[in-house]
Amino acid sequence: MKKFSSIMLIVLSVAMILSMASCGDETPKTNPAGGTQSTAPVSSEEKPYLPDSYPAVEGMEFNILTRDGETGFWAVMDLVSEELNDEPINDAVFERNAALESKYGFKINRITDDASAYAACITKIENVNKSGTETYHAVAINAMYTAGPLAKSNNLVDLKTISTLDLEQDFWNQRFIKNMSIGNKLFTLTGDLTVTYHDVAWIQLFNKDLLEEKGIDEEIGNPHDFVNEGTWTLEVMDKMGALAKEDLNGDGKMSATDRFGYAYAPFNNYALYYAGGNQVLGKDENDLPVLTVYSTKAVETVEKIKEMVSKTDSNRSDYGGPNTIIFNEGRSLFVNAQMMGVRTDHRGVEFDFGIVPTPKIDESQEEYTNVVSMSATVYAIPTSCEHREETGFLLNALSYASQDTLLPAYFDTTFGIVTRDPDSEAALHKILDASYFDLSFMYEVGWMVPLMNEMSSLDLSSKYDSLKDSSQAIIDEIVESLNKTE
Protein backbone atom coordinates (compact mmCIF):
# COMPACT_ATOMS: atom_id res chain seq x y z
CA MET A 1 0.00 0.00 0.00
CA LYS A 2 2.90 2.33 0.83
CA LYS A 3 4.49 1.65 -2.59
CA PHE A 4 1.17 2.36 -4.36
CA SER A 5 0.82 5.65 -2.48
CA SER A 6 4.35 6.69 -3.47
CA ILE A 7 3.64 5.96 -7.12
CA MET A 8 0.41 7.92 -7.06
CA LEU A 9 2.22 10.86 -5.44
CA ILE A 10 4.79 10.84 -8.25
CA VAL A 11 2.09 10.63 -10.91
CA LEU A 12 0.23 13.57 -9.41
CA SER A 13 3.40 15.64 -8.92
CA VAL A 14 4.72 15.18 -12.44
CA ALA A 15 1.24 15.55 -13.91
CA MET A 16 1.05 18.90 -12.14
CA ILE A 17 4.31 19.95 -13.83
CA LEU A 18 2.96 18.91 -17.21
CA SER A 19 -0.31 20.67 -16.53
CA MET A 20 1.51 23.90 -15.63
CA ALA A 21 3.51 23.69 -18.86
CA SER A 22 0.33 23.08 -20.87
CA CYS A 23 -1.28 26.18 -19.40
CA GLY A 24 1.30 28.44 -21.02
CA ASP A 25 3.27 29.35 -17.87
CA GLU A 26 6.53 29.04 -19.80
CA THR A 27 7.81 28.34 -23.27
CA PRO A 28 8.95 24.86 -24.26
CA LYS A 29 12.49 24.57 -22.95
CA THR A 30 15.49 23.86 -25.08
CA ASN A 31 18.61 22.11 -23.91
CA PRO A 32 22.22 21.30 -24.70
CA ALA A 33 21.23 18.72 -27.31
CA GLY A 34 19.82 21.41 -29.51
CA GLY A 35 20.38 24.90 -28.15
CA THR A 36 20.33 27.16 -25.13
CA GLN A 37 17.84 26.47 -22.38
CA SER A 38 15.22 29.14 -21.75
CA THR A 39 12.43 29.37 -19.22
CA ALA A 40 11.27 32.87 -20.05
CA PRO A 41 7.59 33.42 -19.20
CA VAL A 42 5.15 33.81 -22.05
CA SER A 43 1.67 35.27 -22.33
CA SER A 44 -1.05 33.07 -20.88
CA GLU A 45 -2.97 33.79 -24.05
CA GLU A 46 -0.50 31.72 -26.08
CA LYS A 47 -1.63 28.31 -27.23
CA PRO A 48 -0.68 25.71 -24.59
CA TYR A 49 2.17 23.46 -25.70
CA LEU A 50 0.80 20.15 -24.45
CA PRO A 51 -3.00 19.98 -24.58
CA ASP A 52 -4.97 18.90 -21.54
CA SER A 53 -6.25 15.91 -23.49
CA TYR A 54 -5.71 14.13 -26.79
CA PRO A 55 -8.66 11.76 -27.26
CA ALA A 56 -7.10 10.00 -30.26
CA VAL A 57 -4.61 8.17 -28.01
CA GLU A 58 -6.97 7.25 -25.17
CA GLY A 59 -6.81 3.50 -24.64
CA MET A 60 -3.94 3.14 -27.12
CA GLU A 61 -1.27 0.47 -26.63
CA PHE A 62 1.78 2.39 -27.87
CA ASN A 63 4.11 -0.32 -29.18
CA ILE A 64 7.79 0.50 -29.70
CA LEU A 65 10.30 -2.05 -30.97
CA THR A 66 13.74 -1.53 -29.46
CA ARG A 67 17.01 -2.80 -30.81
CA ASP A 68 17.93 -5.01 -27.86
CA GLY A 69 16.98 -6.98 -24.80
CA GLU A 70 17.33 -6.05 -21.15
CA THR A 71 21.02 -6.95 -20.90
CA GLY A 72 22.37 -5.64 -24.21
CA PHE A 73 25.38 -3.31 -24.04
CA TRP A 74 23.38 -0.68 -25.96
CA ALA A 75 20.14 -1.44 -24.12
CA VAL A 76 17.47 1.22 -24.53
CA MET A 77 17.20 2.01 -20.83
CA ASP A 78 15.24 5.24 -21.14
CA LEU A 79 11.95 4.14 -22.69
CA VAL A 80 10.16 2.19 -19.96
CA SER A 81 10.59 1.54 -16.24
CA GLU A 82 8.58 -1.03 -14.31
CA GLU A 83 9.08 0.43 -10.83
CA LEU A 84 11.03 2.91 -8.75
CA ASN A 85 14.42 1.68 -7.55
CA ASP A 86 16.26 4.89 -6.51
CA GLU A 87 18.36 4.85 -9.68
CA PRO A 88 18.00 8.37 -11.12
CA ILE A 89 17.50 7.54 -14.82
CA ASN A 90 15.17 4.62 -14.09
CA ASP A 91 13.06 6.72 -11.74
CA ALA A 92 12.96 9.68 -14.13
CA VAL A 93 11.63 7.40 -16.90
CA PHE A 94 9.04 6.02 -14.49
CA GLU A 95 7.91 9.51 -13.49
CA ARG A 96 7.77 10.77 -17.09
CA ASN A 97 5.78 7.81 -18.36
CA ALA A 98 3.43 7.64 -15.38
CA ALA A 99 2.50 11.30 -15.78
CA LEU A 100 1.95 11.13 -19.54
CA GLU A 101 0.07 7.83 -19.42
CA SER A 102 -2.18 9.20 -16.69
CA LYS A 103 -2.73 12.48 -18.57
CA TYR A 104 -3.56 10.98 -21.96
CA GLY A 105 -4.78 7.48 -21.13
CA PHE A 106 -2.34 5.40 -23.19
CA LYS A 107 0.21 2.70 -22.33
CA ILE A 108 3.80 2.36 -23.59
CA ASN A 109 4.81 -1.17 -24.55
CA ARG A 110 8.48 -1.90 -25.19
CA ILE A 111 9.13 -4.84 -27.51
CA THR A 112 12.74 -6.01 -27.34
CA ASP A 113 15.08 -7.40 -29.94
CA ASP A 114 18.56 -8.96 -29.94
CA ALA A 115 21.17 -6.18 -29.78
CA SER A 116 23.56 -7.91 -32.17
CA ALA A 117 21.04 -9.15 -34.72
CA TYR A 118 20.90 -6.13 -37.00
CA ALA A 119 19.89 -8.19 -40.04
CA ALA A 120 17.21 -9.98 -38.04
CA CYS A 121 15.79 -6.66 -36.86
CA ILE A 122 15.66 -5.37 -40.45
CA THR A 123 13.91 -8.53 -41.60
CA LYS A 124 11.42 -8.31 -38.76
CA ILE A 125 10.42 -4.74 -39.65
CA GLU A 126 10.36 -5.47 -43.39
CA ASN A 127 8.07 -8.47 -42.87
CA VAL A 128 5.70 -6.47 -40.69
CA ASN A 129 5.54 -3.75 -43.31
CA LYS A 130 4.87 -6.26 -46.08
CA SER A 131 2.05 -7.82 -44.09
CA GLY A 132 0.41 -4.44 -43.64
CA THR A 133 -0.17 -5.26 -39.97
CA GLU A 134 0.34 -2.41 -37.53
CA THR A 135 2.59 -4.25 -35.08
CA TYR A 136 4.91 -1.39 -34.10
CA HIS A 137 4.00 2.27 -33.95
CA ALA A 138 7.65 3.30 -33.66
CA VAL A 139 11.06 1.64 -33.60
CA ALA A 140 14.20 2.55 -31.62
CA ILE A 141 17.01 1.10 -33.72
CA ASN A 142 20.72 1.26 -34.54
CA ALA A 143 21.49 4.23 -36.77
CA MET A 144 23.91 2.70 -39.28
CA TYR A 145 23.28 -1.01 -39.45
CA THR A 146 19.49 -0.89 -39.20
CA ALA A 147 18.03 2.56 -39.85
CA GLY A 148 20.04 3.28 -43.00
CA PRO A 149 19.12 0.05 -44.82
CA LEU A 150 15.47 0.40 -43.77
CA ALA A 151 15.26 3.97 -45.07
CA LYS A 152 16.88 2.99 -48.39
CA SER A 153 14.41 0.12 -48.84
CA ASN A 154 11.44 2.45 -48.20
CA ASN A 155 10.43 0.86 -44.92
CA LEU A 156 10.41 4.07 -42.85
CA VAL A 157 8.01 7.01 -42.92
CA ASP A 158 9.21 10.49 -43.85
CA LEU A 159 8.85 12.15 -40.45
CA LYS A 160 8.33 15.56 -42.03
CA THR A 161 4.90 14.33 -43.17
CA ILE A 162 3.76 13.87 -39.54
CA SER A 163 2.11 17.11 -38.50
CA THR A 164 2.12 16.25 -34.78
CA LEU A 165 5.93 16.01 -34.71
CA ASP A 166 7.05 19.53 -33.84
CA LEU A 167 10.48 19.20 -35.43
CA GLU A 168 11.43 22.85 -34.90
CA GLN A 169 11.46 22.48 -31.11
CA ASP A 170 14.84 22.08 -29.47
CA PHE A 171 13.84 19.06 -27.46
CA TRP A 172 14.54 17.41 -30.83
CA ASN A 173 18.21 17.51 -31.77
CA GLN A 174 18.30 20.23 -34.40
CA ARG A 175 21.78 19.48 -35.63
CA PHE A 176 20.82 15.85 -36.18
CA ILE A 177 17.72 16.87 -38.12
CA LYS A 178 19.73 19.19 -40.34
CA ASN A 179 22.44 16.59 -41.00
CA MET A 180 20.20 13.55 -41.51
CA SER A 181 17.66 14.90 -43.95
CA ILE A 182 18.06 14.06 -47.63
CA GLY A 183 16.11 16.01 -50.23
CA ASN A 184 14.17 17.56 -47.32
CA LYS A 185 13.01 14.11 -46.19
CA LEU A 186 13.77 12.82 -42.69
CA PHE A 187 13.49 9.19 -41.65
CA THR A 188 15.09 9.11 -38.19
CA LEU A 189 15.06 11.33 -35.15
CA THR A 190 16.66 11.78 -31.76
CA GLY A 191 16.20 14.21 -28.92
CA ASP A 192 15.56 14.48 -25.20
CA LEU A 193 13.38 11.37 -25.07
CA THR A 194 16.58 9.31 -25.10
CA VAL A 195 19.99 9.60 -23.45
CA THR A 196 21.45 6.95 -25.75
CA TYR A 197 22.50 9.56 -28.29
CA HIS A 198 24.45 11.42 -25.59
CA ASP A 199 25.95 8.17 -24.28
CA VAL A 200 27.78 7.43 -27.52
CA ALA A 201 29.42 10.86 -27.87
CA TRP A 202 33.22 10.62 -27.95
CA ILE A 203 34.95 12.79 -25.35
CA GLN A 204 38.30 13.13 -23.58
CA LEU A 205 38.83 12.51 -19.86
CA PHE A 206 41.85 13.87 -17.99
CA ASN A 207 43.39 13.08 -14.62
CA LYS A 208 43.12 16.30 -12.59
CA ASP A 209 45.40 15.03 -9.83
CA LEU A 210 48.14 14.07 -12.29
CA LEU A 211 47.80 17.43 -14.02
CA GLU A 212 48.63 19.18 -10.74
CA GLU A 213 51.20 16.63 -9.53
CA LYS A 214 53.31 17.06 -12.66
CA GLY A 215 52.87 20.85 -12.65
CA ILE A 216 51.28 20.76 -16.11
CA ASP A 217 48.56 23.20 -15.10
CA GLU A 218 51.26 25.69 -14.07
CA GLU A 219 53.50 25.19 -17.10
CA ILE A 220 50.84 24.97 -19.81
CA GLY A 221 47.42 25.55 -18.27
CA ASN A 222 44.17 23.82 -17.38
CA PRO A 223 42.24 22.02 -20.16
CA HIS A 224 38.98 23.62 -19.04
CA ASP A 225 40.45 27.11 -19.47
CA PHE A 226 41.56 26.27 -23.00
CA VAL A 227 38.08 24.91 -23.76
CA ASN A 228 36.40 28.08 -22.51
CA GLU A 229 38.78 30.27 -24.50
CA GLY A 230 38.20 28.26 -27.69
CA THR A 231 41.87 27.27 -27.86
CA TRP A 232 41.63 23.62 -26.86
CA THR A 233 43.54 21.94 -29.71
CA LEU A 234 45.22 18.63 -30.48
CA GLU A 235 48.60 20.33 -30.17
CA VAL A 236 47.84 21.57 -26.65
CA MET A 237 46.64 18.13 -25.55
CA ASP A 238 49.77 16.55 -27.05
CA LYS A 239 52.08 18.97 -25.21
CA MET A 240 50.36 18.27 -21.91
CA GLY A 241 50.61 14.53 -22.49
CA ALA A 242 54.34 14.74 -23.20
CA LEU A 243 54.90 16.23 -19.73
CA ALA A 244 52.91 13.45 -18.06
CA LYS A 245 54.68 10.44 -19.55
CA GLU A 246 57.06 8.53 -17.30
CA ASP A 247 59.08 5.30 -17.43
CA LEU A 248 57.76 4.01 -14.13
CA ASN A 249 59.70 0.74 -14.05
CA GLY A 250 62.96 2.35 -15.13
CA ASP A 251 63.76 -0.11 -17.92
CA GLY A 252 64.47 2.64 -20.43
CA LYS A 253 61.48 1.92 -22.65
CA MET A 254 57.77 2.62 -22.58
CA SER A 255 55.56 -0.43 -22.00
CA ALA A 256 52.02 -1.12 -20.81
CA THR A 257 53.02 -0.69 -17.14
CA ASP A 258 54.35 2.87 -17.60
CA ARG A 259 52.59 6.23 -17.59
CA PHE A 260 51.44 7.88 -20.81
CA GLY A 261 50.08 11.18 -21.96
CA TYR A 262 47.20 9.79 -23.97
CA ALA A 263 45.65 6.31 -23.99
CA TYR A 264 43.38 5.64 -26.93
CA ALA A 265 41.85 2.99 -29.15
CA PRO A 266 43.15 3.37 -32.71
CA PHE A 267 39.75 2.79 -34.33
CA ASN A 268 38.46 5.87 -32.50
CA ASN A 269 40.83 8.25 -34.27
CA TYR A 270 37.94 9.04 -36.59
CA ALA A 271 36.63 11.21 -33.74
CA LEU A 272 39.73 13.41 -34.17
CA TYR A 273 39.07 13.65 -37.91
CA TYR A 274 35.56 15.02 -37.31
CA ALA A 275 36.82 17.23 -34.48
CA GLY A 276 38.76 19.08 -37.17
CA GLY A 277 35.45 20.21 -38.64
CA ASN A 278 35.61 17.66 -41.45
CA GLN A 279 32.84 15.55 -42.95
CA VAL A 280 32.43 12.56 -45.20
CA LEU A 281 29.06 13.65 -46.56
CA GLY A 282 27.93 17.25 -46.76
CA LYS A 283 24.87 18.73 -48.52
CA ASP A 284 24.27 20.77 -51.64
CA GLU A 285 21.68 23.53 -52.13
CA ASN A 286 18.97 20.89 -52.71
CA ASP A 287 19.71 19.10 -49.42
CA LEU A 288 21.29 16.20 -51.31
CA PRO A 289 24.48 14.42 -50.14
CA VAL A 290 27.84 15.47 -51.52
CA LEU A 291 31.15 13.68 -50.92
CA THR A 292 33.23 16.14 -48.87
CA VAL A 293 35.75 13.80 -47.25
CA TYR A 294 38.70 15.28 -49.16
CA SER A 295 39.85 18.87 -48.70
CA THR A 296 42.95 20.83 -47.75
CA LYS A 297 41.70 20.97 -44.16
CA ALA A 298 40.98 17.25 -44.11
CA VAL A 299 44.50 16.44 -45.33
CA GLU A 300 45.95 18.75 -42.66
CA THR A 301 43.81 17.04 -40.02
CA VAL A 302 44.92 13.55 -40.99
CA GLU A 303 48.58 14.56 -41.00
CA LYS A 304 48.32 16.10 -37.51
CA ILE A 305 46.61 12.98 -36.18
CA LYS A 306 49.31 10.79 -37.72
CA GLU A 307 52.02 12.96 -36.15
CA MET A 308 50.47 12.65 -32.71
CA VAL A 309 49.80 8.90 -32.76
CA SER A 310 53.33 8.24 -34.05
CA LYS A 311 54.70 9.41 -30.69
CA THR A 312 54.49 6.00 -29.09
CA ASP A 313 56.78 7.06 -26.25
CA SER A 314 54.05 9.32 -24.87
CA ASN A 315 50.84 7.94 -26.38
CA ARG A 316 49.55 4.41 -25.79
CA SER A 317 47.43 2.71 -28.46
CA ASP A 318 45.32 -0.25 -27.41
CA TYR A 319 41.76 -1.49 -27.53
CA GLY A 320 39.00 -1.09 -24.97
CA GLY A 321 39.80 -2.54 -21.56
CA PRO A 322 43.57 -1.89 -21.35
CA ASN A 323 43.03 1.84 -21.90
CA THR A 324 40.42 1.93 -19.18
CA ILE A 325 42.76 0.16 -16.77
CA ILE A 326 45.71 2.46 -17.59
CA PHE A 327 43.63 5.57 -16.97
CA ASN A 328 41.87 4.24 -13.88
CA GLU A 329 45.23 3.33 -12.34
CA GLY A 330 46.41 6.91 -12.84
CA ARG A 331 48.85 5.99 -15.61
CA SER A 332 47.66 8.31 -18.36
CA LEU A 333 46.81 11.98 -18.34
CA PHE A 334 44.15 11.64 -21.05
CA VAL A 335 41.96 8.82 -22.36
CA ASN A 336 39.39 8.88 -25.12
CA ALA A 337 36.03 7.59 -23.96
CA GLN A 338 32.34 7.70 -24.58
CA MET A 339 29.89 9.42 -22.27
CA MET A 340 28.60 6.00 -21.25
CA GLY A 341 32.05 5.18 -19.87
CA VAL A 342 31.84 8.05 -17.40
CA ARG A 343 29.02 6.22 -15.60
CA THR A 344 30.38 2.71 -16.09
CA ASP A 345 34.08 2.21 -16.86
CA HIS A 346 35.43 5.08 -14.77
CA ARG A 347 33.06 5.14 -11.82
CA GLY A 348 34.78 5.00 -8.45
CA VAL A 349 38.34 5.90 -9.46
CA GLU A 350 40.44 7.22 -6.58
CA PHE A 351 41.35 10.52 -8.23
CA ASP A 352 39.36 13.41 -9.63
CA PHE A 353 39.03 13.51 -13.38
CA GLY A 354 37.69 16.13 -15.74
CA ILE A 355 35.74 15.94 -18.98
CA VAL A 356 36.51 18.03 -22.07
CA PRO A 357 35.44 17.98 -25.72
CA THR A 358 37.54 16.30 -28.37
CA PRO A 359 40.09 19.01 -29.25
CA LYS A 360 40.02 21.17 -32.36
CA ILE A 361 42.76 20.69 -34.93
CA ASP A 362 43.61 24.40 -34.77
CA GLU A 363 42.31 27.58 -33.16
CA SER A 364 40.84 28.90 -36.41
CA GLN A 365 37.85 26.58 -36.02
CA GLU A 366 34.79 28.42 -34.79
CA GLU A 367 33.40 25.57 -32.73
CA TYR A 368 34.16 22.17 -31.26
CA THR A 369 32.79 19.16 -33.10
CA ASN A 370 32.17 16.16 -30.89
CA VAL A 371 31.35 13.17 -33.03
CA VAL A 372 28.64 10.73 -31.98
CA SER A 373 29.22 7.05 -32.66
CA MET A 374 27.36 5.32 -35.47
CA SER A 375 26.10 2.98 -32.73
CA ALA A 376 23.60 5.66 -31.68
CA THR A 377 19.98 4.66 -31.22
CA VAL A 378 17.48 6.63 -33.30
CA TYR A 379 13.69 6.65 -33.50
CA ALA A 380 11.69 6.00 -36.65
CA ILE A 381 8.16 5.10 -37.73
CA PRO A 382 7.68 1.98 -39.90
CA THR A 383 5.47 2.28 -42.97
CA SER A 384 3.00 -0.26 -41.54
CA CYS A 385 2.07 2.21 -38.80
CA GLU A 386 -1.50 3.38 -39.42
CA HIS A 387 -1.73 5.73 -36.43
CA ARG A 388 1.02 8.06 -37.59
CA GLU A 389 -0.37 11.32 -36.21
CA GLU A 390 -1.01 9.68 -32.84
CA THR A 391 2.52 8.24 -32.85
CA GLY A 392 3.96 11.64 -33.70
CA PHE A 393 2.04 13.24 -30.84
CA LEU A 394 3.24 10.69 -28.29
CA LEU A 395 6.89 10.86 -29.40
CA ASN A 396 6.66 14.64 -29.21
CA ALA A 397 5.12 14.51 -25.73
CA LEU A 398 7.78 12.06 -24.49
CA SER A 399 10.61 14.26 -25.75
CA TYR A 400 9.04 17.41 -24.31
CA ALA A 401 8.38 15.84 -20.90
CA SER A 402 11.92 14.46 -20.75
CA GLN A 403 13.33 17.97 -20.33
CA ASP A 404 12.25 18.11 -16.69
CA THR A 405 12.68 14.42 -15.89
CA LEU A 406 15.11 12.31 -17.92
CA LEU A 407 17.65 14.95 -18.93
CA PRO A 408 18.29 16.30 -15.39
CA ALA A 409 18.63 12.74 -14.11
CA TYR A 410 21.19 12.02 -16.82
CA PHE A 411 23.22 15.09 -15.86
CA ASP A 412 23.05 14.23 -12.16
CA THR A 413 24.06 10.62 -12.73
CA THR A 414 26.91 11.38 -15.10
CA PHE A 415 28.40 14.35 -13.27
CA GLY A 416 27.00 14.75 -9.79
CA ILE A 417 27.82 11.19 -8.79
CA VAL A 418 30.93 10.45 -10.81
CA THR A 419 33.16 13.50 -11.26
CA ARG A 420 31.90 15.98 -8.67
CA ASP A 421 33.25 18.61 -11.05
CA PRO A 422 31.24 21.75 -11.99
CA ASP A 423 33.76 22.63 -14.71
CA SER A 424 33.12 19.28 -16.39
CA GLU A 425 29.38 19.77 -16.11
CA ALA A 426 29.79 23.09 -17.92
CA ALA A 427 31.90 21.30 -20.52
CA LEU A 428 29.03 18.86 -21.04
CA HIS A 429 26.94 21.65 -22.51
CA LYS A 430 29.69 22.42 -25.00
CA ILE A 431 30.03 18.74 -25.82
CA LEU A 432 26.33 18.22 -26.45
CA ASP A 433 26.02 21.50 -28.34
CA ALA A 434 28.84 20.24 -30.56
CA SER A 435 27.46 16.72 -31.04
CA TYR A 436 27.84 15.69 -34.65
CA PHE A 437 26.46 12.69 -36.50
CA ASP A 438 27.70 12.42 -40.07
CA LEU A 439 25.23 11.43 -42.76
CA SER A 440 27.66 8.69 -43.78
CA PHE A 441 27.09 6.98 -40.43
CA MET A 442 23.57 6.13 -41.55
CA TYR A 443 24.39 5.56 -45.19
CA GLU A 444 27.89 4.05 -45.36
CA VAL A 445 29.70 5.12 -48.53
CA GLY A 446 33.02 3.33 -48.07
CA TRP A 447 34.90 5.57 -45.63
CA MET A 448 34.18 3.97 -42.27
CA VAL A 449 37.09 1.50 -42.38
CA PRO A 450 39.77 3.96 -43.62
CA LEU A 451 38.91 6.61 -41.02
CA MET A 452 38.59 4.10 -38.18
CA ASN A 453 41.31 1.53 -38.84
CA GLU A 454 43.84 3.10 -41.21
CA MET A 455 44.33 6.57 -39.72
CA SER A 456 47.89 6.04 -38.48
CA SER A 457 49.10 5.41 -42.05
CA LEU A 458 46.35 6.99 -44.14
CA ASP A 459 47.28 8.81 -47.34
CA LEU A 460 44.02 10.71 -47.76
CA SER A 461 44.75 11.85 -51.31
CA SER A 462 45.40 8.40 -52.73
CA LYS A 463 42.58 6.87 -50.71
CA TYR A 464 40.18 9.47 -52.08
CA ASP A 465 41.27 8.73 -55.64
CA SER A 466 40.63 5.02 -55.10
CA LEU A 467 37.20 5.44 -53.46
CA LYS A 468 35.61 8.55 -54.97
CA ASP A 469 33.87 6.79 -57.87
CA SER A 470 32.49 3.91 -55.80
CA SER A 471 31.41 6.34 -53.07
CA GLN A 472 29.60 8.51 -55.59
CA ALA A 473 27.82 5.46 -57.01
CA ILE A 474 26.55 4.60 -53.53
CA ILE A 475 25.39 8.20 -53.01
CA ASP A 476 23.48 8.13 -56.29
CA GLU A 477 21.84 4.87 -55.25
CA ILE A 478 20.82 6.34 -51.90
CA VAL A 479 19.24 9.41 -53.48
CA GLU A 480 17.41 7.31 -56.07
CA SER A 481 16.06 4.96 -53.39
CA LEU A 482 14.86 7.74 -51.10
CA ASN A 483 13.18 9.56 -54.00
CA LYS A 484 10.80 6.61 -54.23
CA THR A 485 9.57 7.17 -50.69
CA GLU A 486 6.05 8.56 -50.55
mmCIF file with all atom_site columns, N, CA and C in Angstrom, residues 24 96 98 149 157 184 209 227 267 272 312 317 334 380 392 429 485-486:
data_model
loop_
_atom_site.group_PDB
_atom_site.id
_atom_site.type_symbol
_atom_site.label_atom_id
_atom_site.label_alt_id
_atom_site.label_comp_id
_atom_site.label_asym_id
_atom_site.label_entity_id
_atom_site.label_seq_id
_atom_site.pdbx_PDB_ins_code
_atom_site.Cartn_x
_atom_site.Cartn_y
_atom_site.Cartn_z
_atom_site.occupancy
_atom_site.B_iso_or_equiv
_atom_site.pdbx_formal_charge
_atom_site.auth_seq_id
_atom_site.auth_comp_id
_atom_site.auth_asym_id
_atom_site.auth_atom_id
_atom_site.pdbx_PDB_model_num
ATOM 1  N N  . GLY A 1 24  ? 0.614  27.281 -20.454 1.00 0.00 ? 24  GLY A N  1
ATOM 2  C CA . GLY A 1 24  ? 1.301  28.441 -21.019 1.00 0.00 ? 24  GLY A CA 1
ATOM 3  C C  . GLY A 1 24  ? 2.092  29.230 -20.012 1.00 0.00 ? 24  GLY A C  1
ATOM 4  N N  . ARG A 1 96  ? 8.208  10.215 -15.801 1.00 0.00 ? 96  ARG A N  1
ATOM 5  C CA . ARG A 1 96  ? 7.768  10.770 -17.087 1.00 0.00 ? 96  ARG A CA 1
ATOM 6  C C  . ARG A 1 96  ? 6.609  9.975  -17.670 1.00 0.00 ? 96  ARG A C  1
ATOM 7  N N  . ALA A 1 98  ? 4.619  7.697  -16.224 1.00 0.00 ? 98  ALA A N  1
ATOM 8  C CA . ALA A 1 98  ? 3.432  7.643  -15.377 1.00 0.00 ? 98  ALA A CA 1
ATOM 9  C C  . ALA A 1 98  ? 2.584  8.894  -15.554 1.00 0.00 ? 98  ALA A C  1
ATOM 10 N N  . PRO A 1 149 ? 19.695 1.009  -43.869 1.00 0.00 ? 149 PRO A N  1
ATOM 11 C CA . PRO A 1 149 ? 19.120 0.052  -44.822 1.00 0.00 ? 149 PRO A CA 1
ATOM 12 C C  . PRO A 1 149 ? 17.596 0.117  -44.894 1.00 0.00 ? 149 PRO A C  1
ATOM 13 N N  . VAL A 1 157 ? 8.852  5.865  -42.549 1.00 0.00 ? 157 VAL A N  1
ATOM 14 C CA . VAL A 1 157 ? 8.014  7.010  -42.916 1.00 0.00 ? 157 VAL A CA 1
ATOM 15 C C  . VAL A 1 157 ? 8.848  8.283  -42.919 1.00 0.00 ? 157 VAL A C  1
ATOM 16 N N  . ASN A 1 184 ? 15.203 17.048 -48.229 1.00 0.00 ? 184 ASN A N  1
ATOM 17 C CA . ASN A 1 184 ? 14.174 17.556 -47.318 1.00 0.00 ? 184 ASN A CA 1
ATOM 18 C C  . ASN A 1 184 ? 13.245 16.457 -46.790 1.00 0.00 ? 184 ASN A C  1
ATOM 19 N N  . ASP A 1 209 ? 44.343 15.157 -10.827 1.00 0.00 ? 209 ASP A N  1
ATOM 20 C CA . ASP A 1 209 ? 45.405 15.029 -9.825  1.00 0.00 ? 209 ASP A CA 1
ATOM 21 C C  . ASP A 1 209 ? 46.777 14.967 -10.491 1.00 0.00 ? 209 ASP A C  1
ATOM 22 N N  . VAL A 1 227 ? 39.402 25.165 -23.168 1.00 0.00 ? 227 VAL A N  1
ATOM 23 C CA . VAL A 1 227 ? 38.085 24.913 -23.763 1.00 0.00 ? 227 VAL A CA 1
ATOM 24 C C  . VAL A 1 227 ? 37.253 26.189 -23.770 1.00 0.00 ? 227 VAL A C  1
ATOM 25 N N  . PHE A 1 267 ? 40.921 2.664  -33.457 1.00 0.00 ? 267 PHE A N  1
ATOM 26 C CA . PHE A 1 267 ? 39.753 2.787  -34.326 1.00 0.00 ? 267 PHE A CA 1
ATOM 27 C C  . PHE A 1 267 ? 38.890 4.007  -33.973 1.00 0.00 ? 267 PHE A C  1
ATOM 28 N N  . LEU A 1 272 ? 38.827 12.269 -33.987 1.00 0.00 ? 272 LEU A N  1
ATOM 29 C CA . LEU A 1 272 ? 39.729 13.410 -34.167 1.00 0.00 ? 272 LEU A CA 1
ATOM 30 C C  . LEU A 1 272 ? 39.566 14.009 -35.562 1.00 0.00 ? 272 LEU A C  1
ATOM 31 N N  . THR A 1 312 ? 54.830 7.146  -29.941 1.00 0.00 ? 312 THR A N  1
ATOM 32 C CA . THR A 1 312 ? 54.488 6.001  -29.090 1.00 0.00 ? 312 THR A CA 1
ATOM 33 C C  . THR A 1 312 ? 55.173 6.029  -27.728 1.00 0.00 ? 312 THR A C  1
ATOM 34 N N  . SER A 1 317 ? 48.521 3.189  -27.620 1.00 0.00 ? 317 SER A N  1
ATOM 35 C CA . SER A 1 317 ? 47.432 2.713  -28.460 1.00 0.00 ? 317 SER A CA 1
ATOM 36 C C  . SER A 1 317 ? 47.062 1.289  -28.085 1.00 0.00 ? 317 SER A C  1
ATOM 37 N N  . PHE A 1 334 ? 45.386 11.591 -20.269 1.00 0.00 ? 334 PHE A N  1
ATOM 38 C CA . PHE A 1 334 ? 44.151 11.636 -21.050 1.00 0.00 ? 334 PHE A CA 1
ATOM 39 C C  . PHE A 1 334 ? 43.754 10.231 -21.493 1.00 0.00 ? 334 PHE A C  1
ATOM 40 N N  . ALA A 1 380 ? 12.283 5.938  -35.322 1.00 0.00 ? 380 ALA A N  1
ATOM 41 C CA . ALA A 1 380 ? 11.690 6.004  -36.652 1.00 0.00 ? 380 ALA A CA 1
ATOM 42 C C  . ALA A 1 380 ? 10.285 5.427  -36.579 1.00 0.00 ? 380 ALA A C  1
ATOM 43 N N  . GLY A 1 392 ? 3.214  10.391 -33.723 1.00 0.00 ? 392 GLY A N  1
ATOM 44 C CA . GLY A 1 392 ? 3.962  11.644 -33.696 1.00 0.00 ? 392 GLY A CA 1
ATOM 45 C C  . GLY A 1 392 ? 3.681  12.440 -32.443 1.00 0.00 ? 392 GLY A C  1
ATOM 46 N N  . HIS A 1 429 ? 27.799 20.846 -21.639 1.00 0.00 ? 429 HIS A N  1
ATOM 47 C CA . HIS A 1 429 ? 26.944 21.652 -22.505 1.00 0.00 ? 429 HIS A CA 1
ATOM 48 C C  . HIS A 1 429 ? 27.647 21.948 -23.824 1.00 0.00 ? 429 HIS A C  1
ATOM 49 N N  . THR A 1 485 ? 10.371 7.146  -51.913 1.00 0.00 ? 485 THR A N  1
ATOM 50 C CA . THR A 1 485 ? 9.566  7.170  -50.689 1.00 0.00 ? 485 THR A CA 1
ATOM 51 C C  . THR A 1 485 ? 8.405  8.143  -50.838 1.00 0.00 ? 485 THR A C  1
ATOM 52 N N  . GLU A 1 486 ? 7.229  7.700  -50.447 1.00 0.00 ? 486 GLU A N  1
ATOM 53 C CA . GLU A 1 486 ? 6.048  8.562  -50.552 1.00 0.00 ? 486 GLU A CA 1
ATOM 54 C C  . GLU A 1 486 ? 6.120  9.705  -49.556 1.00 0.00 ? 486 GLU A C  1
#
